[in-house]
Tab-separated table of C-alpha atoms and ligand atoms in Angstrom:
chain	number	residue	atom	x	y	z
S	214	UNK	CA	-70.006	-115.240	33.926
S	215	UNK	CA	-69.982	-111.765	35.656
S	216	UNK	CA	-66.530	-111.480	36.778
S	217	UNK	CA	-66.322	-108.367	39.296
S	218	UNK	CA	-62.502	-108.927	39.767
S	219	UNK	CA	-61.381	-108.897	36.021
S	220	UNK	CA	-60.226	-105.591	35.998
S	221	UNK	CA	-56.444	-105.192	36.737
S	222	UNK	CA	-55.380	-103.724	40.049
S	223	UNK	CA	-53.493	-100.324	39.905
S	224	UNK	CA	-49.871	-100.756	39.399
S	225	UNK	CA	-46.889	-97.983	39.327
S	226	UNK	CA	-44.113	-97.309	37.130
S	227	UNK	CA	-41.075	-95.072	37.646
S	228	UNK	CA	-40.986	-92.149	35.153
S	229	UNK	CA	-37.905	-90.447	35.977
S	230	UNK	CA	-35.989	-89.463	39.475
S	231	UNK	CA	-38.744	-88.407	41.802
S	232	UNK	CA	-41.396	-88.984	39.473
S	233	UNK	CA	-44.037	-92.104	39.477
S	234	UNK	CA	-47.159	-92.888	37.651
S	235	UNK	CA	-49.764	-94.743	39.774
S	236	UNK	CA	-51.726	-96.448	36.990
S	237	UNK	CA	-55.394	-96.262	37.171
S	238	UNK	CA	-54.908	-95.321	41.058
S	239	UNK	CA	-57.985	-93.070	40.833
S	240	UNK	CA	-60.075	-95.341	38.705
S	241	UNK	CA	-62.631	-96.424	41.711
S	242	UNK	CA	-62.967	-92.695	42.889
S	243	UNK	CA	-63.097	-91.189	39.141
S	244	UNK	CA	-67.333	-90.757	39.035
S	245	UNK	CA	-67.176	-89.035	42.684
S	246	UNK	CA	-64.013	-87.020	41.228
S	247	UNK	CA	-65.970	-85.900	38.401
S	248	UNK	CA	-69.001	-85.364	40.213
S	249	UNK	CA	-67.090	-82.814	42.342
S	250	UNK	CA	-65.352	-81.278	39.622
S	251	UNK	CA	-69.003	-80.684	38.176
S	252	UNK	CA	-69.901	-78.863	41.454
S	253	UNK	CA	-66.954	-76.738	41.451
S	254	UNK	CA	-67.158	-75.616	37.598
S	255	UNK	CA	-71.104	-74.834	38.537
S	256	UNK	CA	-69.700	-72.096	41.055
S	257	UNK	CA	-66.451	-71.359	39.016
S	258	UNK	CA	-66.670	-71.999	35.227
S	259	UNK	CA	-64.068	-73.128	33.146
S	260	UNK	CA	-62.371	-70.612	31.083
S	261	UNK	CA	-59.910	-70.179	28.440
S	262	UNK	CA	-57.581	-67.575	29.635
S	263	UNK	CA	-55.582	-65.067	28.072
S	264	UNK	CA	-51.802	-65.121	28.499
S	265	UNK	CA	-49.737	-62.134	28.801
S	266	UNK	CA	-48.844	-62.418	25.289
S	267	UNK	CA	-52.280	-62.145	24.045
S	268	UNK	CA	-53.057	-65.600	23.398
S	269	UNK	CA	-56.081	-67.538	24.000
S	270	UNK	CA	-55.342	-71.040	25.921
S	271	UNK	CA	-56.722	-74.140	24.249
S	272	UNK	CA	-57.200	-75.412	27.656
S	273	UNK	CA	-59.872	-74.349	29.644
S	274	UNK	CA	-59.210	-73.765	33.498
S	275	UNK	CA	-60.855	-73.554	36.706
S	276	UNK	CA	-59.385	-73.966	40.446
S	277	UNK	CA	-60.422	-74.846	43.824
S	278	UNK	CA	-58.922	-74.556	47.383
S	279	UNK	CA	-57.162	-71.914	49.110
S	280	UNK	CA	-55.733	-70.409	46.186
S	281	UNK	CA	-56.096	-70.882	42.604
S	282	UNK	CA	-53.441	-70.734	39.524
S	283	UNK	CA	-54.519	-68.484	36.315
S	284	UNK	CA	-53.061	-66.005	33.927
S	285	UNK	CA	-54.020	-62.767	32.819
S	286	UNK	CA	-52.451	-59.624	31.071
S	287	UNK	CA	-50.526	-59.135	34.069
S	288	UNK	CA	-48.794	-62.398	34.112
S	289	UNK	CA	-49.042	-66.178	35.838
S	290	UNK	CA	-49.998	-66.260	39.547
S	291	UNK	CA	-51.563	-67.941	42.378
S	292	UNK	CA	-54.462	-65.837	43.880
S	293	UNK	CA	-56.733	-66.167	46.277
S	294	UNK	CA	-59.629	-64.986	44.111
S	295	UNK	CA	-60.650	-65.467	40.237
S	296	UNK	CA	-59.726	-62.318	38.760
S	297	UNK	CA	-62.452	-62.719	36.121
S	298	UNK	CA	-64.995	-62.844	38.612
S	299	UNK	CA	-63.551	-61.507	41.669
S	300	UNK	CA	-64.717	-64.491	43.664
S	301	UNK	CA	-62.784	-66.861	46.013
S	302	UNK	CA	-62.177	-70.334	44.379
S	303	UNK	CA	-64.517	-73.036	45.711
S	304	UNK	CA	-63.319	-75.228	48.625
S	305	UNK	CA	-61.031	-77.934	48.263
S	306	UNK	CA	-63.104	-80.937	48.385
S	307	UNK	CA	-61.920	-83.482	51.141
S	308	UNK	CA	-61.749	-86.327	48.830
S	309	UNK	CA	-59.089	-84.081	46.576
S	310	UNK	CA	-56.883	-83.320	49.941
S	311	UNK	CA	-56.976	-86.994	51.150
S	312	UNK	CA	-56.234	-88.652	47.414
S	313	UNK	CA	-53.312	-85.828	47.059
S	314	UNK	CA	-51.654	-86.479	50.406
S	315	UNK	CA	-52.193	-90.554	50.123
S	316	UNK	CA	-50.682	-90.635	46.927
S	317	UNK	CA	-47.851	-88.266	47.603
S	318	UNK	CA	-47.093	-90.396	50.573
S	319	UNK	CA	-47.214	-93.746	48.147
S	320	UNK	CA	-44.800	-92.204	46.430
S	321	UNK	CA	-42.495	-91.217	49.205
S	322	UNK	CA	-43.391	-87.529	49.951
S	323	UNK	CA	-44.701	-87.498	53.344
S	324	UNK	CA	-47.160	-84.769	54.713
S	325	UNK	CA	-48.018	-83.198	51.558
S	326	UNK	CA	-51.100	-80.583	51.990
S	327	UNK	CA	-52.148	-79.086	48.904
S	328	UNK	CA	-53.378	-75.477	49.110
S	329	UNK	CA	-54.322	-75.276	45.498
S	330	UNK	CA	-55.938	-77.425	42.710
S	331	UNK	CA	-55.530	-76.458	39.029
S	332	UNK	CA	-58.340	-78.081	36.941
S	333	UNK	CA	-57.416	-78.539	33.301
S	334	UNK	CA	-60.491	-79.330	30.593
S	335	UNK	CA	-58.959	-80.515	27.101
S	336	UNK	CA	-61.380	-80.435	24.032
S	337	UNK	CA	-60.105	-82.055	20.524
S	338	UNK	CA	-56.954	-80.144	19.650
S	339	UNK	CA	-56.442	-78.494	23.181
S	340	UNK	CA	-52.468	-78.852	24.086
S	341	UNK	CA	-50.201	-77.477	26.713
S	342	UNK	CA	-46.799	-76.496	25.099
S	343	UNK	CA	-43.522	-77.474	27.202
S	344	UNK	CA	-43.190	-75.403	29.997
S	345	UNK	CA	-42.054	-75.719	33.617
S	346	UNK	CA	-44.094	-75.311	36.894
S	347	UNK	CA	-42.018	-73.004	39.149
S	348	UNK	CA	-44.504	-70.446	40.555
S	349	UNK	CA	-45.031	-72.306	43.519
S	350	UNK	CA	-42.874	-70.845	46.568
S	351	UNK	CA	-41.279	-74.444	47.893
S	352	UNK	CA	-40.262	-76.427	45.160
S	353	UNK	CA	-39.293	-79.130	47.308
S	354	UNK	CA	-43.203	-79.875	47.498
S	355	UNK	CA	-44.403	-82.532	44.905
S	356	UNK	CA	-47.380	-81.891	42.388
S	357	UNK	CA	-49.962	-84.859	42.156
S	358	UNK	CA	-51.677	-84.968	38.679
S	359	UNK	CA	-54.985	-87.193	38.266
S	360	UNK	CA	-55.960	-87.943	34.588
S	361	UNK	CA	-59.822	-88.258	33.879
S	362	UNK	CA	-61.487	-89.195	30.703
S	363	UNK	CA	-60.020	-88.893	27.203
S	364	UNK	CA	-56.225	-90.232	26.807
S	365	UNK	CA	-53.618	-87.651	26.374
S	366	UNK	CA	-49.730	-87.957	24.986
S	367	UNK	CA	-47.788	-86.252	27.818
S	368	UNK	CA	-44.636	-85.080	26.786
S	369	UNK	CA	-41.537	-84.619	29.510
S	370	UNK	CA	-38.240	-83.455	28.920
S	371	UNK	CA	-35.046	-82.431	30.963
S	372	UNK	CA	-34.250	-78.965	32.664
S	373	UNK	CA	-33.675	-77.034	29.718
S	374	UNK	CA	-36.640	-76.485	26.804
S	375	UNK	CA	-34.355	-77.792	24.229
S	376	UNK	CA	-33.561	-81.275	26.042
S	377	UNK	CA	-34.837	-84.358	24.452
S	378	UNK	CA	-38.027	-85.537	25.234
S	379	UNK	CA	-40.133	-88.740	26.141
S	380	UNK	CA	-43.794	-89.384	25.554
S	381	UNK	CA	-45.967	-91.156	27.710
S	382	UNK	CA	-49.490	-91.883	27.249
S	383	UNK	CA	-51.822	-90.874	30.185
S	384	UNK	CA	-55.203	-92.528	30.639
S	385	UNK	CA	-58.175	-92.461	32.647
S	386	UNK	CA	-57.419	-92.805	36.197
S	387	UNK	CA	-53.810	-92.465	36.249
S	388	UNK	CA	-52.170	-90.150	38.873
S	389	UNK	CA	-48.672	-89.119	38.412
S	390	UNK	CA	-46.404	-87.449	41.224
S	391	UNK	CA	-43.800	-85.133	40.501
S	392	UNK	CA	-41.006	-84.457	43.078
S	393	UNK	CA	-37.405	-84.386	43.772
S	394	UNK	CA	-35.645	-83.467	40.801
S	395	UNK	CA	-38.049	-84.214	38.263
S	396	UNK	CA	-40.558	-81.306	39.840
S	397	UNK	CA	-38.456	-78.934	37.409
S	398	UNK	CA	-38.452	-80.627	34.397
S	399	UNK	CA	-39.888	-79.131	31.063
S	400	UNK	CA	-43.439	-81.234	30.138
S	401	UNK	CA	-46.626	-80.350	28.012
S	402	UNK	CA	-49.631	-82.226	26.681
S	403	UNK	CA	-49.614	-82.897	22.660
S	404	UNK	CA	-52.958	-81.973	20.948
S	405	UNK	CA	-55.756	-84.095	22.327
S	406	UNK	CA	-57.376	-86.607	19.754
S	407	UNK	CA	-61.354	-86.427	19.603
S	408	UNK	CA	-62.874	-89.240	21.054
S	409	UNK	CA	-65.863	-90.100	23.611
S	410	UNK	CA	-65.354	-91.191	26.976
S	411	UNK	CA	-68.305	-92.890	28.724
S	412	UNK	CA	-67.552	-90.570	32.026
S	413	UNK	CA	-66.315	-87.430	30.482
S	414	UNK	CA	-67.491	-87.248	27.073
S	415	UNK	CA	-65.569	-85.241	24.437
S	416	UNK	CA	-63.197	-83.971	27.169
S	417	UNK	CA	-60.052	-84.923	28.940
S	418	UNK	CA	-59.593	-83.428	32.541
S	419	UNK	CA	-56.605	-83.052	34.555
S	420	UNK	CA	-56.689	-81.925	38.322
S	421	UNK	CA	-53.121	-80.889	39.781
S	422	UNK	CA	-52.735	-80.494	43.502
S	423	UNK	CA	-50.452	-78.335	44.596
S	424	UNK	CA	-48.621	-76.463	47.407
S	425	UNK	CA	-48.459	-72.707	46.294
S	426	UNK	CA	-47.243	-71.121	49.584
S	427	UNK	CA	-45.290	-72.220	52.379
L	744	LIG	C1	-43.981	-82.344	35.744
L	744	LIG	N1	-50.585	-80.115	33.604
L	744	LIG	O1	-51.514	-78.196	34.776
L	744	LIG	S1	-49.912	-83.308	34.321
L	744	LIG	C2	-50.061	-78.169	34.721
L	744	LIG	O2	-52.498	-83.127	31.777
L	744	LIG	C3	-49.774	-79.331	34.026
L	744	LIG	O3	-52.934	-80.867	32.073
L	744	LIG	C4	-50.784	-81.275	32.477
L	744	LIG	O4	-48.426	-79.483	33.053
L	744	LIG	C5	-52.050	-81.971	32.401
L	744	LIG	O5	-49.055	-77.542	34.813
L	744	LIG	C6	-49.942	-82.125	33.138
L	744	LIG	C7	-48.302	-83.734	34.886
L	744	LIG	C8	-47.576	-82.788	35.309
L	744	LIG	C9	-48.216	-81.957	36.359
L	744	LIG	C10	-47.349	-80.952	36.588
L	744	LIG	C11	-45.813	-81.126	36.684
L	744	LIG	C12	-46.180	-83.196	35.466
L	744	LIG	C13	-45.349	-82.264	35.970
L	744	LIG	C14	-44.904	-80.497	37.348
L	744	LIG	C15	-43.763	-80.464	37.122
L	744	LIG	C16	-43.245	-81.745	36.278
L	745	LIG	FE1	-47.348	-77.963	34.264
């Protein structure tokens, strides 16, 4: 018999001090979110950017919102325009803004209003080496991350690059809110395993909602 209620409801898992995974929290919105990502990418395509060290990133990126994060020969920065195109970033869809604010509040961070959304696209083999996110002005503001499509192994450690790391699988629809002390933890993504997802095909997408400037 057709059972419309067989899917598990979202659940939450504490991950570290100030960090919580809202499992499958974006599952119902995933189709709409992906359609919006496609619209954004039609205006401002995904690029593999070149880091100041001259390396081509295996993750392709675009942004939406008042500011976008990118890297080029000059460094890493938030800017109002894409230095590749000279254009302003596409606006942040209302659904993005609302989900980020609501999920931050569910994790205990009230009044979070993102001004930037970085969209990462992973293809098989793409990875993000251990790093900290500290290009934002106010590090007391959380970051909300939404994973869509193929699963990836997320790695997170401590406040020093050499600290022990834990591994967590991030799957389609998972949202993670990073605030408090966890905001400055080193983290990364292991090389993506090839696969086919019904919504995203051969890719994994990750949306991170950020407050870049006060
Ligand atoms: C922990 N993105 O864009 S999302 C990034 O899946 C980034 O694309 C990964 O790391 C991705 O900077 C991981 C989870 C995440 C995002 C931001 C964080 C974890 C975080 C900021 C601080 C601490
Ligand atoms: Fe990061």
